[in-house]
CSV table of C-alpha atoms and ligand atoms in Angstrom, one decimal:
chain,number,residue,atom,x,y,z
A,1,MET,CA,-68.1,43.2,-35.5
A,2,SER,CA,-66.8,44.8,-38.7
A,3,ASP,CA,-67.2,48.5,-37.7
A,4,PHE,CA,-66.8,48.5,-33.9
A,5,TYR,CA,-64.1,45.8,-33.5
A,6,GLY,CA,-61.7,47.8,-31.3
A,7,ASN,CA,-61.3,47.5,-27.6
A,8,PRO,CA,-63.1,50.3,-25.9
A,9,SER,CA,-60.2,50.6,-23.4
A,10,SER,CA,-57.7,51.3,-26.1
A,11,ILE,CA,-56.7,55.0,-26.5
A,12,HIS,CA,-56.2,54.9,-30.2
A,13,SER,CA,-58.9,56.1,-32.6
A,14,ILE,CA,-60.3,52.6,-33.3
A,15,GLY,CA,-60.7,52.0,-29.6
A,16,ARG,CA,-62.2,55.5,-29.0
A,17,LYS,CA,-64.8,54.8,-31.6
A,18,VAL,CA,-65.9,51.8,-29.6
A,19,ARG,CA,-65.8,53.6,-26.3
A,20,ALA,CA,-68.2,56.2,-27.8
A,21,PHE,CA,-70.5,53.4,-28.9
A,22,LEU,CA,-70.4,51.8,-25.4
A,23,ASP,CA,-71.1,55.2,-23.7
A,24,ASP,CA,-73.9,55.8,-26.1
A,25,SER,CA,-75.3,52.3,-25.5
A,26,ARG,CA,-75.4,53.0,-21.7
A,27,GLU,CA,-77.2,56.3,-22.3
A,28,ARG,CA,-79.7,54.5,-24.5
A,29,VAL,CA,-80.5,52.0,-21.7
A,30,ALA,CA,-80.7,54.8,-19.2
A,31,ASP,CA,-83.2,56.6,-21.5
A,32,VAL,CA,-85.5,53.6,-21.5
A,33,TRP,CA,-85.1,52.9,-17.8
A,34,ARG,CA,-85.2,56.6,-16.9
A,35,CYS,CA,-82.2,56.5,-14.7
A,36,LYS,CA,-78.6,57.8,-14.8
A,37,ALA,CA,-76.2,56.2,-17.2
A,38,SER,CA,-73.9,55.6,-14.3
A,39,GLU,CA,-76.5,53.3,-12.7
A,40,VAL,CA,-76.3,50.8,-15.6
A,41,VAL,CA,-73.7,48.0,-15.4
A,42,PHE,CA,-73.5,45.7,-18.4
A,43,THR,CA,-73.0,42.0,-17.5
A,44,SER,CA,-72.9,38.6,-19.1
A,45,GLY,CA,-76.5,37.9,-18.2
A,46,ALA,CA,-78.8,37.4,-15.3
A,47,THR,CA,-76.7,35.0,-13.3
A,48,GLU,CA,-73.8,37.4,-13.2
A,49,SER,CA,-76.1,40.4,-12.4
A,50,ILE,CA,-77.7,38.5,-9.5
A,51,ASN,CA,-74.3,37.2,-8.1
A,52,LEU,CA,-73.0,40.8,-8.3
A,53,ALA,CA,-76.1,42.3,-6.7
A,54,ILE,CA,-76.2,39.7,-3.8
A,55,CYS,CA,-72.6,38.9,-3.1
A,56,GLY,CA,-71.4,42.4,-3.9
A,57,THR,CA,-73.9,44.2,-1.7
A,58,ALA,CA,-73.7,41.8,1.2
A,59,ARG,CA,-69.9,42.0,1.3
A,60,PHE,CA,-70.0,45.8,1.1
A,61,LEU,CA,-72.6,46.2,3.8
A,62,LYS,CA,-71.4,43.4,6.2
A,63,SER,CA,-70.2,45.8,8.8
A,64,LYS,CA,-73.9,46.9,9.2
A,65,GLY,CA,-75.3,43.3,9.6
A,66,ARG,CA,-75.2,39.9,8.1
A,67,HIS,CA,-78.8,38.9,7.7
A,68,ILE,CA,-80.2,38.4,4.2
A,69,ILE,CA,-83.9,37.6,3.3
A,70,THR,CA,-85.0,35.9,0.1
A,71,SER,CA,-87.9,33.6,-0.9
A,72,ALA,CA,-88.3,29.9,-1.4
A,73,VAL,CA,-89.3,30.3,-5.1
A,74,GLU,CA,-86.2,32.2,-6.3
A,75,HIS,CA,-84.0,31.0,-9.2
A,76,HIS,CA,-80.9,29.1,-8.1
A,77,ALA,CA,-78.8,32.1,-9.1
A,78,VAL,CA,-80.3,33.8,-6.1
A,79,LEU,CA,-80.6,30.9,-3.7
A,80,HIS,CA,-77.1,29.5,-4.4
A,81,SER,CA,-75.5,33.0,-4.0
A,82,VAL,CA,-77.2,33.4,-0.6
A,83,GLU,CA,-76.3,29.9,0.4
A,84,TYR,CA,-72.7,30.5,-0.5
A,85,LEU,CA,-72.6,33.6,1.7
A,86,VAL,CA,-74.2,31.7,4.6
A,87,ASN,CA,-71.9,28.6,4.2
A,88,ASN,CA,-68.7,30.4,3.7
A,89,GLU,CA,-68.8,34.0,4.9
A,90,GLY,CA,-70.8,34.0,8.1
A,91,PHE,CA,-74.1,35.5,6.8
A,92,GLU,CA,-77.5,34.4,8.0
A,93,LYS,CA,-80.6,33.9,5.9
A,94,THR,CA,-84.4,33.8,6.2
A,95,ILE,CA,-86.3,32.1,3.4
A,96,LEU,CA,-89.8,33.5,3.1
A,97,PRO,CA,-92.6,31.0,2.3
A,98,VAL,CA,-95.2,31.6,-0.4
A,99,ASP,CA,-98.9,30.9,-0.6
A,100,VAL,CA,-100.4,28.2,-2.9
A,101,ASP,CA,-100.2,30.6,-5.8
A,102,GLY,CA,-96.5,31.3,-5.2
A,103,ARG,CA,-97.0,34.8,-3.8
A,104,ILE,CA,-95.1,36.4,-0.9
A,105,ASP,CA,-97.0,38.3,1.7
A,106,PRO,CA,-95.5,41.8,2.3
A,107,LEU,CA,-96.4,41.4,6.0
A,108,ASP,CA,-94.3,38.2,6.1
A,109,LEU,CA,-91.4,40.2,4.7
A,110,GLU,CA,-91.9,43.1,7.2
A,111,ASN,CA,-92.0,40.6,10.1
A,112,ALA,CA,-88.8,38.9,8.9
A,113,ILE,CA,-86.7,42.1,8.7
A,114,GLN,CA,-84.4,42.4,11.8
A,115,ASP,CA,-82.0,45.1,13.0
A,116,ASN,CA,-79.1,43.3,11.2
A,117,THR,CA,-80.9,42.7,7.9
A,118,ILE,CA,-78.9,44.3,5.1
A,119,LEU,CA,-80.4,42.8,1.9
A,120,VAL,CA,-83.7,41.5,0.6
A,121,SER,CA,-83.9,39.7,-2.8
A,122,ILE,CA,-87.3,38.8,-4.3
A,123,MET,CA,-88.0,38.0,-7.9
A,124,ALA,CA,-90.5,40.1,-9.9
A,125,ALA,CA,-92.0,37.1,-11.7
A,126,ASN,CA,-91.4,33.3,-11.4
A,127,ASN,CA,-89.8,31.4,-14.3
A,128,GLU,CA,-91.7,28.1,-13.6
A,129,THR,CA,-95.1,29.3,-12.6
A,130,GLY,CA,-95.3,32.8,-14.1
A,131,THR,CA,-96.5,34.2,-10.8
A,132,ILE,CA,-96.0,37.9,-10.5
A,133,GLN,CA,-95.0,39.2,-7.1
A,134,PRO,CA,-96.3,42.5,-5.5
A,135,ILE,CA,-92.8,43.8,-6.1
A,136,ALA,CA,-93.4,47.5,-5.6
A,137,GLU,CA,-95.1,46.8,-2.3
A,138,LEU,CA,-92.3,44.5,-1.1
A,139,GLY,CA,-89.8,47.2,-2.2
A,140,ALA,CA,-91.8,49.8,-0.2
A,141,VAL,CA,-91.5,47.7,2.9
A,142,CYS,CA,-87.7,47.6,2.4
A,143,HIS,CA,-87.4,51.3,1.8
A,144,ARG,CA,-89.5,52.1,4.9
A,145,LEU,CA,-87.3,49.9,7.0
A,146,LYS,CA,-84.1,51.1,5.2
A,147,VAL,CA,-83.0,47.7,3.9
A,148,CYS,CA,-81.4,47.3,0.5
A,149,PHE,CA,-83.8,45.6,-2.0
A,150,HIS,CA,-82.8,43.6,-5.1
A,151,THR,CA,-85.2,42.1,-7.5
A,152,ASP,CA,-84.5,39.4,-10.2
A,153,ALA,CA,-86.7,40.9,-12.9
A,154,VAL,CA,-85.4,38.6,-15.6
A,155,GLN,CA,-88.8,37.0,-16.4
A,156,TRP,CA,-90.8,40.2,-16.0
A,157,PHE,CA,-89.2,42.5,-18.6
A,158,GLY,CA,-90.8,42.5,-22.0
A,159,LYS,CA,-93.9,40.9,-20.6
A,160,GLU,CA,-95.4,43.5,-18.2
A,161,PRO,CA,-95.9,47.2,-18.8
A,162,PHE,CA,-92.7,49.1,-18.1
A,163,ASP,CA,-92.6,52.8,-17.3
A,164,ASN,CA,-89.3,53.3,-15.5
A,165,ILE,CA,-86.8,51.3,-13.4
A,166,HIS,CA,-88.0,53.0,-10.2
A,167,GLN,CA,-91.4,51.4,-10.4
A,168,PHE,CA,-90.0,48.3,-8.6
A,169,ASN,CA,-89.0,50.4,-5.6
A,170,ALA,CA,-85.7,48.4,-5.8
A,171,ASP,CA,-82.1,49.5,-5.3
A,172,LEU,CA,-80.8,46.7,-7.6
A,173,VAL,CA,-82.6,45.2,-10.6
A,174,SER,CA,-81.2,42.2,-12.5
A,175,ILE,CA,-82.1,41.7,-16.1
A,176,CYS,CA,-80.9,39.6,-19.1
A,177,GLY,CA,-81.4,40.1,-22.8
A,178,HIS,CA,-82.4,36.6,-24.0
A,179,LYS,CA,-85.8,36.7,-22.2
A,180,PHE,CA,-87.0,39.3,-24.6
A,181,TYR,CA,-85.4,38.4,-27.9
A,182,GLY,CA,-82.0,39.9,-27.2
A,183,PRO,CA,-78.8,37.9,-27.4
A,184,LYS,CA,-78.0,35.1,-24.9
A,185,GLY,CA,-75.1,36.0,-22.6
A,186,SER,CA,-76.2,39.7,-22.4
A,187,GLY,CA,-77.6,41.5,-19.4
A,188,ALA,CA,-77.3,44.4,-17.0
A,189,LEU,CA,-77.6,45.3,-13.4
A,190,PHE,CA,-79.3,48.5,-12.3
A,191,ILE,CA,-77.6,49.9,-9.2
A,192,ARG,CA,-79.4,52.9,-7.7
A,193,SER,CA,-76.9,55.6,-6.9
A,194,PRO,CA,-75.3,56.3,-4.5
A,195,LEU,CA,-75.4,52.6,-3.5
A,196,LEU,CA,-71.9,51.0,-3.7
A,197,LEU,CA,-71.0,47.3,-3.8
A,198,ASP,CA,-67.9,45.1,-3.8
A,199,PRO,CA,-67.0,43.7,-7.2
A,200,ILE,CA,-67.1,40.0,-7.8
A,201,LEU,CA,-64.7,40.0,-10.7
A,202,PHE,CA,-61.2,41.5,-10.3
A,203,GLY,CA,-59.0,43.0,-13.0
A,204,GLY,CA,-59.4,46.2,-14.9
A,205,SER,CA,-61.4,49.2,-14.0
A,206,HIS,CA,-64.2,48.5,-16.5
A,207,GLU,CA,-67.9,49.5,-15.8
A,208,ASN,CA,-66.8,52.1,-13.3
A,209,GLU,CA,-64.8,49.5,-11.3
A,210,ARG,CA,-67.9,47.4,-10.7
A,211,ARG,CA,-67.3,44.7,-13.3
A,212,ALA,CA,-63.8,44.0,-14.5
A,213,GLY,CA,-63.2,42.5,-18.0
A,214,THR,CA,-63.3,43.8,-21.6
A,215,GLU,CA,-66.9,44.6,-22.5
A,216,ASN,CA,-68.8,42.2,-24.9
A,217,ILE,CA,-69.7,44.9,-27.4
A,218,VAL,CA,-71.6,42.6,-29.7
A,219,ALA,CA,-73.9,41.4,-26.9
A,220,ILE,CA,-74.3,44.9,-25.5
A,221,ALA,CA,-75.3,46.1,-29.0
A,222,GLY,CA,-78.0,43.4,-29.3
A,223,PHE,CA,-79.1,43.9,-25.7
A,224,VAL,CA,-79.6,47.7,-26.2
A,225,LEU,CA,-81.7,47.2,-29.3
A,226,ALA,CA,-83.9,44.6,-27.5
A,227,ILE,CA,-84.3,47.0,-24.6
A,228,GLU,CA,-85.3,49.8,-26.9
A,229,ARG,CA,-87.7,47.8,-29.0
A,230,PHE,CA,-89.3,45.3,-26.6
A,231,ILE,CA,-89.6,46.7,-23.1
A,232,SER,CA,-91.7,49.9,-23.0
A,233,THR,CA,-94.3,48.2,-25.2
A,234,PRO,CA,-93.9,44.6,-24.1
A,235,VAL,CA,-93.0,42.3,-26.9
A,236,PHE,CA,-95.0,39.5,-25.2
A,237,ASP,CA,-98.3,41.2,-26.0
A,238,ARG,CA,-100.8,40.2,-23.3
A,239,SER,CA,-103.8,40.8,-25.6
A,240,LEU,CA,-102.3,38.3,-28.1
A,241,LEU,CA,-100.8,35.8,-25.7
A,242,SER,CA,-103.5,35.6,-23.0
A,243,PRO,CA,-106.1,34.0,-25.3
A,244,LEU,CA,-103.5,31.3,-26.1
A,245,THR,CA,-102.5,30.5,-22.5
A,246,SER,CA,-106.2,30.8,-21.4
A,247,ARG,CA,-107.0,28.0,-23.9
A,248,LEU,CA,-104.3,25.9,-22.4
A,249,ALA,CA,-105.5,26.7,-18.9
A,250,SER,CA,-109.1,25.8,-19.6
A,251,PHE,CA,-108.0,22.6,-21.2
A,252,CYS,CA,-106.3,21.7,-17.9
A,253,SER,CA,-109.5,21.8,-16.0
A,254,LEU,CA,-111.1,19.3,-18.5
A,255,SER,CA,-108.4,16.8,-18.9
A,256,GLY,CA,-107.4,15.7,-15.4
A,257,VAL,CA,-104.2,17.7,-15.3
A,258,ASN,CA,-103.6,20.3,-12.6
A,259,LEU,CA,-103.0,23.9,-13.5
A,260,VAL,CA,-100.2,25.4,-11.3
A,261,CYS,CA,-101.1,28.6,-9.4
A,262,PRO,CA,-104.6,28.9,-10.9
A,263,SER,CA,-105.5,32.1,-9.1
A,264,ALA,CA,-102.2,33.9,-9.3
A,265,SER,CA,-101.7,37.1,-11.3
A,266,ARG,CA,-99.4,35.5,-14.0
A,267,LEU,CA,-97.2,36.4,-16.9
A,268,ALA,CA,-99.3,36.1,-20.0
A,269,ASN,CA,-96.9,33.8,-21.8
A,270,THR,CA,-96.6,31.0,-19.2
A,271,CYS,CA,-98.9,28.1,-18.5
A,272,SER,CA,-97.7,25.3,-16.1
A,273,PHE,CA,-99.5,22.2,-15.1
A,274,THR,CA,-98.7,18.9,-13.4
A,275,VAL,CA,-99.9,15.5,-14.7
A,276,PRO,CA,-100.7,13.1,-11.9
A,277,GLY,CA,-98.7,9.9,-12.1
A,278,ILE,CA,-96.5,10.8,-15.1
A,279,ASP,CA,-92.9,11.9,-15.0
A,280,SER,CA,-92.3,15.2,-16.8
A,281,ILE,CA,-89.2,13.8,-18.6
A,282,THR,CA,-91.3,11.1,-20.2
A,283,LEU,CA,-93.9,13.6,-21.3
A,284,LEU,CA,-91.4,16.1,-22.6
A,285,ALA,CA,-89.7,13.4,-24.7
A,286,ALA,CA,-93.0,12.3,-26.1
A,287,LEU,CA,-94.1,15.8,-26.9
A,288,ASP,CA,-90.8,16.5,-28.6
A,289,LEU,CA,-91.2,13.5,-30.9
A,290,ASN,CA,-94.5,15.1,-31.9
A,291,GLY,CA,-92.7,18.4,-32.7
A,292,ILE,CA,-93.9,20.2,-29.5
A,293,CYS,CA,-91.1,21.8,-27.4
A,294,VAL,CA,-92.0,22.5,-23.8
A,295,SER,CA,-90.1,22.6,-20.5
A,296,ALA,CA,-90.3,20.9,-17.2
A,297,GLY,CA,-89.0,23.1,-14.3
A,298,SER,CA,-86.5,25.8,-15.2
A,299,ALA,CA,-84.5,25.1,-18.3
A,300,CYS,CA,-81.4,25.8,-16.2
A,301,SER,CA,-82.0,22.7,-14.1
A,302,ALA,CA,-83.0,20.5,-17.0
A,303,GLY,CA,-81.2,17.2,-16.8
A,304,SER,CA,-81.2,17.4,-13.0
A,305,LEU,CA,-83.5,14.9,-11.5
A,306,ASN,CA,-84.3,17.0,-8.4
A,307,ALA,CA,-87.9,17.9,-8.0
A,308,SER,CA,-88.6,21.6,-8.7
A,309,HIS,CA,-88.0,23.6,-5.5
A,310,VAL,CA,-90.5,26.1,-6.7
A,311,LEU,CA,-93.3,23.5,-6.8
A,312,THR,CA,-92.4,21.9,-3.4
A,313,ALA,CA,-92.5,25.5,-2.0
A,314,LEU,CA,-96.1,25.6,-3.1
A,315,GLY,CA,-96.8,22.6,-1.0
A,316,MET,CA,-96.6,19.9,-3.7
A,317,THR,CA,-94.9,16.5,-3.0
A,318,LYS,CA,-91.7,15.6,-4.9
A,319,LYS,CA,-93.7,13.2,-7.1
A,320,GLU,CA,-96.2,15.9,-8.1
A,321,ALA,CA,-93.3,18.4,-8.6
A,322,ASN,CA,-91.7,15.9,-10.9
A,323,SER,CA,-94.7,15.9,-13.3
A,324,LEU,CA,-94.5,19.6,-14.2
A,325,VAL,CA,-95.0,20.7,-17.8
A,326,ARG,CA,-94.3,24.4,-18.5
A,327,ILE,CA,-95.5,25.9,-21.7
A,328,SER,CA,-94.1,29.2,-22.8
A,329,VAL,CA,-95.6,31.0,-25.8
A,330,GLY,CA,-94.0,33.9,-27.6
A,331,ARG,CA,-94.6,36.4,-30.4
A,332,GLU,CA,-94.4,33.7,-33.1
A,333,THR,CA,-96.8,31.2,-31.4
A,334,THR,CA,-100.0,30.7,-33.3
A,335,GLY,CA,-103.5,29.5,-32.5
A,336,GLU,CA,-102.9,26.5,-34.8
A,337,GLU,CA,-99.9,25.5,-32.7
A,338,ILE,CA,-102.1,25.6,-29.6
A,339,ASP,CA,-104.7,23.5,-31.5
A,340,LEU,CA,-101.9,21.0,-32.3
A,341,PHE,CA,-101.0,20.7,-28.7
A,342,LEU,CA,-104.6,20.4,-27.5
A,343,THR,CA,-105.2,17.6,-30.1
A,344,ARG,CA,-102.0,15.7,-29.6
A,345,PHE,CA,-101.6,16.0,-25.8
A,346,PRO,CA,-104.5,13.7,-24.8
A,347,VAL,CA,-103.4,11.1,-27.3
A,348,ILE,CA,-99.8,11.2,-26.0
A,349,LEU,CA,-101.1,10.9,-22.4
A,350,ASP,CA,-103.1,7.8,-23.4
A,351,GLN,CA,-100.1,6.3,-25.1
A,352,ILE,CA,-97.9,6.8,-22.0
A,353,ARG,CA,-100.5,5.5,-19.7
A,354,ASN,CA,-101.2,2.4,-21.8
A,355,ASN,CA,-97.5,1.6,-22.0
A,356,GLU,CA,-97.1,1.7,-18.2
B,1,LIG,N1,-83.5,34.3,-12.9
B,1,LIG,C1,-84.6,33.8,-13.5
B,1,LIG,C2,-85.9,34.1,-13.0
B,1,LIG,C3,-84.4,33.0,-14.7
B,1,LIG,O1,-85.5,32.5,-15.3
B,1,LIG,C4,-83.1,32.7,-15.1
B,1,LIG,C5,-82.9,31.9,-16.3
B,1,LIG,O2,-83.8,31.4,-17.0
B,1,LIG,C6,-82.0,33.3,-14.5
B,1,LIG,C7,-82.2,34.0,-13.4
B,1,LIG,C8,-80.6,33.0,-14.9
B,1,LIG,O3,-80.4,33.5,-16.2
B,1,LIG,P1,-79.1,33.3,-17.1
B,1,LIG,O4,-79.0,31.8,-17.2
B,1,LIG,O5,-79.4,34.0,-18.4
B,1,LIG,O6,-78.0,33.9,-16.4
């Protein structure tokens, strides 16, 4: 903020210095992703990347068809974008079901694709259950049938081994910085060339006319550092985190709580379970008072009393879905902290049950 404070669109020397920094930042992301710099669009985070990918592509391709496919377990940034297009702009949707572990069957996708399908959007990994989708396989179906494929890879980056952006077989990939220790409010969208889309923000010709608005250089700087440091060698190290989440998972089988998606191939940092008969808000508050910060459904819908749409898609009742506890561990999480949880949790459960 003290050295690169100019506006990259200004033509004076202070602005040109920041323009060079911005160009270099884009090249650095492209180096890690192994794509062209022109395929990287900086955004304000995942929600914007996803809205641009879905609304922008659907509107650009609407003369070819109006059918969009997504899944029942997507983040609301995806589901609400699709819903908006359906309710207001004459698009149609198919929502793919998932199995008990939250996985989408590539055959279901293949059967759902019609002549007028223009876009498929499936997430790479789920934020509430950690379930990893067979994303390259799903992308291959789309490529074979010549349908544009977007993946919300927000939860996946920094947790699974990354080689290059083409490994998803996707035309569009949404990503945000704060899921792998970058700044909040930073993100990017990969747009495979020569794919074009309509902008969703109007104004200047920033980001190659794909995202109007003066670039958030501070967020971009942090985002690029996080991409360089934490992606190719995932910062959420499976060999360190799996033993922690495995201890949580084995505890579930002993204590009458139900592990969510027990057989799924899951992100190493996520462990979710439901607690029969107890509302997750009550549990979260009690855990918080004990110094343990965990989540219910997605943090984004915290405060909303709606049952998690992800868990109901897995076949759970609303009551079961309302008893979700999601524990995410990170690079700072220690075995002692897991011990603390395992000791205190049964006591807290007893206290809540005795008070009811
Ligand atoms: N997609 C997934 C899978 C997420 O987990 C989130 C947020 O947690 C988002 C999209 C939206 O991200 P943001 O709120 O950073 O825009």
